[in-house]
Coordinates of C-alpha atoms in Angstrom, one line a residue:
M1 CA -5.5 15.2 19.1
L2 CA -2.2 14.9 17.7
L3 CA 0.9 14.3 19.8
L4 CA 4.7 13.4 17.4
V5 CA 6.9 11.1 19.8
T6 CA 10.5 11.3 18.6
G7 CA 13.9 10.2 19.2
G8 CA 17.4 8.1 18.8
T9 CA 17.1 4.4 17.5
G10 CA 16.2 2.3 21.0
S11 CA 15.9 5.2 23.4
G12 CA 12.2 4.0 23.8
K13 CA 9.6 6.0 21.4
S14 CA 7.7 2.2 20.5
A15 CA 6.9 1.8 23.8
Y16 CA 6.4 5.3 25.0
A17 CA 3.4 5.7 22.2
R18 CA 2.1 2.7 23.7
R19 CA 1.7 4.4 27.2
L20 CA 0.0 7.6 25.7
A21 CA -2.0 5.5 23.4
E22 CA -3.2 3.2 27.0
S23 CA -3.7 6.2 29.3
L24 CA -5.8 8.8 26.6
G25 CA -8.0 6.2 25.9
R26 CA -9.8 2.9 26.1
E27 CA -8.6 1.4 23.5
A28 CA -6.1 1.7 20.7
I29 CA -5.7 1.4 16.8
G30 CA -2.1 0.3 16.1
F31 CA -0.4 0.5 12.2
T32 CA 3.4 -0.7 13.2
C33 CA 6.1 -1.9 10.5
P34 CA 9.7 -2.9 11.0
A35 CA 12.0 -0.1 11.4
W36 CA 14.1 -2.1 8.6
P37 CA 12.6 -3.6 5.9
S38 CA 15.9 -5.8 4.3
P39 CA 15.6 -9.7 4.0
G40 CA 15.5 -11.8 6.7
A41 CA 14.5 -8.2 9.6
C42 CA 13.7 -9.2 12.7
P43 CA 9.8 -7.3 13.0
T44 CA 8.8 -6.5 16.4
E45 CA 6.5 -7.7 18.6
D46 CA 3.4 -5.1 17.1
A47 CA 4.6 -6.1 13.6
V48 CA 4.5 -9.8 14.0
A49 CA 0.7 -9.3 15.5
A50 CA -0.4 -7.8 12.9
S51 CA 1.1 -9.9 10.3
G52 CA -1.5 -12.1 9.5
A53 CA -3.9 -8.9 8.7
T54 CA -3.8 -6.2 6.0
A55 CA -4.8 -2.4 6.3
S56 CA -7.0 -3.8 3.2
G57 CA -8.4 -5.5 5.8
T58 CA -11.5 -4.9 8.0
L59 CA -11.1 -3.7 11.9
A60 CA -13.2 -6.9 12.1
D61 CA -10.3 -9.1 10.6
A62 CA -7.5 -7.7 12.5
K63 CA -5.6 -9.1 15.8
Q64 CA -6.8 -8.1 18.3
A65 CA -4.7 -8.3 21.4
A66 CA -4.9 -7.5 25.1
G67 CA -2.7 -4.3 26.8
R68 CA -2.0 -2.9 30.5
R69 CA -5.1 -3.9 32.3
G70 CA -7.3 -5.1 29.8
F71 CA -6.5 -2.5 28.0
A72 CA -8.2 -3.2 24.0
W73 CA -5.8 -2.9 21.1
T74 CA -6.0 -3.8 17.5
Q75 CA -2.8 -4.4 15.3
L76 CA -3.2 -3.5 11.2
P77 CA -0.1 -2.7 9.4
A78 CA 1.3 0.5 8.5
D79 CA 1.3 -1.4 4.8
D80 CA 0.7 0.5 1.0
A81 CA -2.6 0.0 1.9
C82 CA -2.6 2.3 5.5
A83 CA -3.4 5.4 4.3
Q84 CA -7.1 3.6 3.1
A85 CA -7.1 2.0 6.2
L86 CA -7.1 5.3 8.2
I87 CA -10.0 6.4 6.2
R88 CA -11.9 3.6 6.1
V89 CA -11.6 2.7 10.4
N90 CA -12.9 6.7 10.4
L91 CA -15.7 6.7 8.6
D92 CA -17.0 3.1 10.0
S93 CA -16.3 4.2 13.9
N94 CA -18.5 5.1 16.0
P95 CA -18.3 9.3 16.1
Y96 CA -19.4 9.5 19.6
R97 CA -16.5 7.3 20.5
A98 CA -13.6 8.8 18.9
E99 CA -13.5 10.6 22.4
R100 CA -12.2 6.9 23.6
R101 CA -9.9 5.9 20.9
A102 CA -6.4 6.6 20.1
L103 CA -4.3 5.3 17.3
V104 CA -0.5 5.0 17.2
L105 CA 1.2 5.3 14.3
D106 CA 4.3 3.3 14.3
S107 CA 6.6 5.3 13.3
L108 CA 6.5 7.4 10.0
S109 CA 9.8 6.7 9.4
G110 CA 9.1 3.1 8.7
W111 CA 6.7 3.3 6.6
L112 CA 8.3 5.9 4.9
R113 CA 11.8 3.5 4.3
H114 CA 9.6 1.2 2.8
R115 CA 8.3 3.1 0.4
V116 CA 11.1 5.2 -1.4
L117 CA 12.8 1.8 -1.6
Q118 CA 9.9 0.7 -3.3
I119 CA 10.6 3.5 -6.4
D120 CA 13.9 5.0 -8.5
P121 CA 14.6 7.6 -8.1
R122 CA 16.9 8.3 -10.4
E123 CA 14.6 7.5 -13.5
G124 CA 12.3 10.5 -11.5
N125 CA 9.9 8.9 -9.4
E126 CA 10.4 10.7 -6.6
G127 CA 6.6 11.3 -7.0
Q128 CA 5.1 8.0 -6.3
A129 CA 7.1 8.5 -2.8
A130 CA 6.1 11.9 -2.2
A131 CA 2.4 11.0 -3.1
A132 CA 1.4 8.3 -1.0
T133 CA 3.3 9.8 1.8
G134 CA 0.6 13.0 1.3
E135 CA -2.3 11.0 0.8
L136 CA -0.8 8.6 5.1
L137 CA -0.1 12.4 6.1
G138 CA -4.1 13.3 5.7
A139 CA -5.2 10.8 6.7
L140 CA -3.6 11.4 10.2
L141 CA -3.9 14.9 10.0
E142 CA -8.0 13.9 9.3
F143 CA -8.3 10.7 12.1
E144 CA -10.7 11.8 15.0
G145 CA -9.3 10.8 17.9
V146 CA -5.2 11.3 19.8
V147 CA -3.4 10.4 16.5
I148 CA 0.1 9.2 17.8
V149 CA 2.9 9.5 15.5
V150 CA 6.9 7.7 16.6
T151 CA 9.4 9.1 13.7
E152 CA 12.9 9.7 13.5
E153 CA 14.6 13.0 13.2
A154 CA 15.3 13.0 9.1
A155 CA 19.3 12.8 9.7
A156 CA 21.5 15.8 9.4
G157 CA 24.4 16.1 6.4
L158 CA 24.0 14.9 2.2
V159 CA 24.6 12.0 1.2
P160 CA 25.4 11.1 -2.4
D161 CA 22.6 8.0 -2.7
P162 CA 19.5 8.9 -4.2
R163 CA 17.5 7.1 -2.9
E164 CA 18.9 8.5 0.6
R165 CA 18.5 12.0 0.2
T166 CA 14.4 11.3 -1.0
Y167 CA 13.6 9.7 3.0
M168 CA 15.1 12.3 3.7
R169 CA 13.5 14.5 1.7
L170 CA 10.3 13.1 2.2
L171 CA 11.1 12.5 5.9
A172 CA 12.3 16.5 6.9
E173 CA 9.0 17.8 4.6
S174 CA 6.3 15.2 7.2
N175 CA 8.0 15.7 10.2
R176 CA 8.1 19.4 9.8
R177 CA 4.1 18.9 8.6
L178 CA 2.8 17.1 11.5
A179 CA 5.1 19.6 14.0
A180 CA 3.1 22.2 12.8
A181 CA 0.0 20.6 13.8
S182 CA 0.8 18.9 16.8
H183 CA -0.2 19.3 20.3
T184 CA 2.3 18.0 21.8
I185 CA 6.1 16.9 20.7
Y186 CA 8.2 14.5 22.9
R187 CA 11.9 12.9 23.0
L188 CA 13.0 10.5 24.0
S189 CA 16.4 10.2 25.2
F190 CA 17.4 6.7 27.1
G191 CA 13.5 6.5 27.8
I192 CA 12.6 9.6 29.3
A193 CA 10.4 11.5 27.5
E194 CA 10.8 15.1 27.5
A195 CA 8.0 17.1 25.8
I196 CA 10.2 20.3 23.9
R197 CA 6.7 21.7 22.6
G198 CA 3.3 22.0 24.4
E199 CA 2.1 20.8 27.5
R200 CA 3.2 17.4 28.6
I201 CA 0.6 15.1 29.0

């Protein structure tokens, strides 16, 4: 089951995604990245918890954290190896435990911004970011269990910066692809969630 959580900056998307995971499963895997990949940026609490692990490592190497009422969280960074880590976790996990497991990607937009900043679109390298994005989306859609993706809507209007154009195009395409496969889409405003598609869970 795929759930999307979107909304503006500071709207409470991350906190709501965590509450969803803890209400729908018995254990969760969180892939987290800082929203803004700039030098000296303050990482999120989850990113700090995951800072000692790499997505290319095994779950045994990941940071373990307790959620509400002892809920088990495994924290991994949403880095370049995120798609491969998702595939490996899916293959290595007990299929009979899929219904009790939740996965949270926080966030798709943050992950994509990191990827786009690594390329120079003026040199025709947009395909690298597009390929990496397609690989991640494929891994998310094939993951067995509850999948919760935090994302943002692409900004309205055109922008002159080639990287920003690439980012907005890939984010919009990714959001549409995930939305078409989603069970429910939540939009957060002032910390309040509204189900704009599907049934509220």
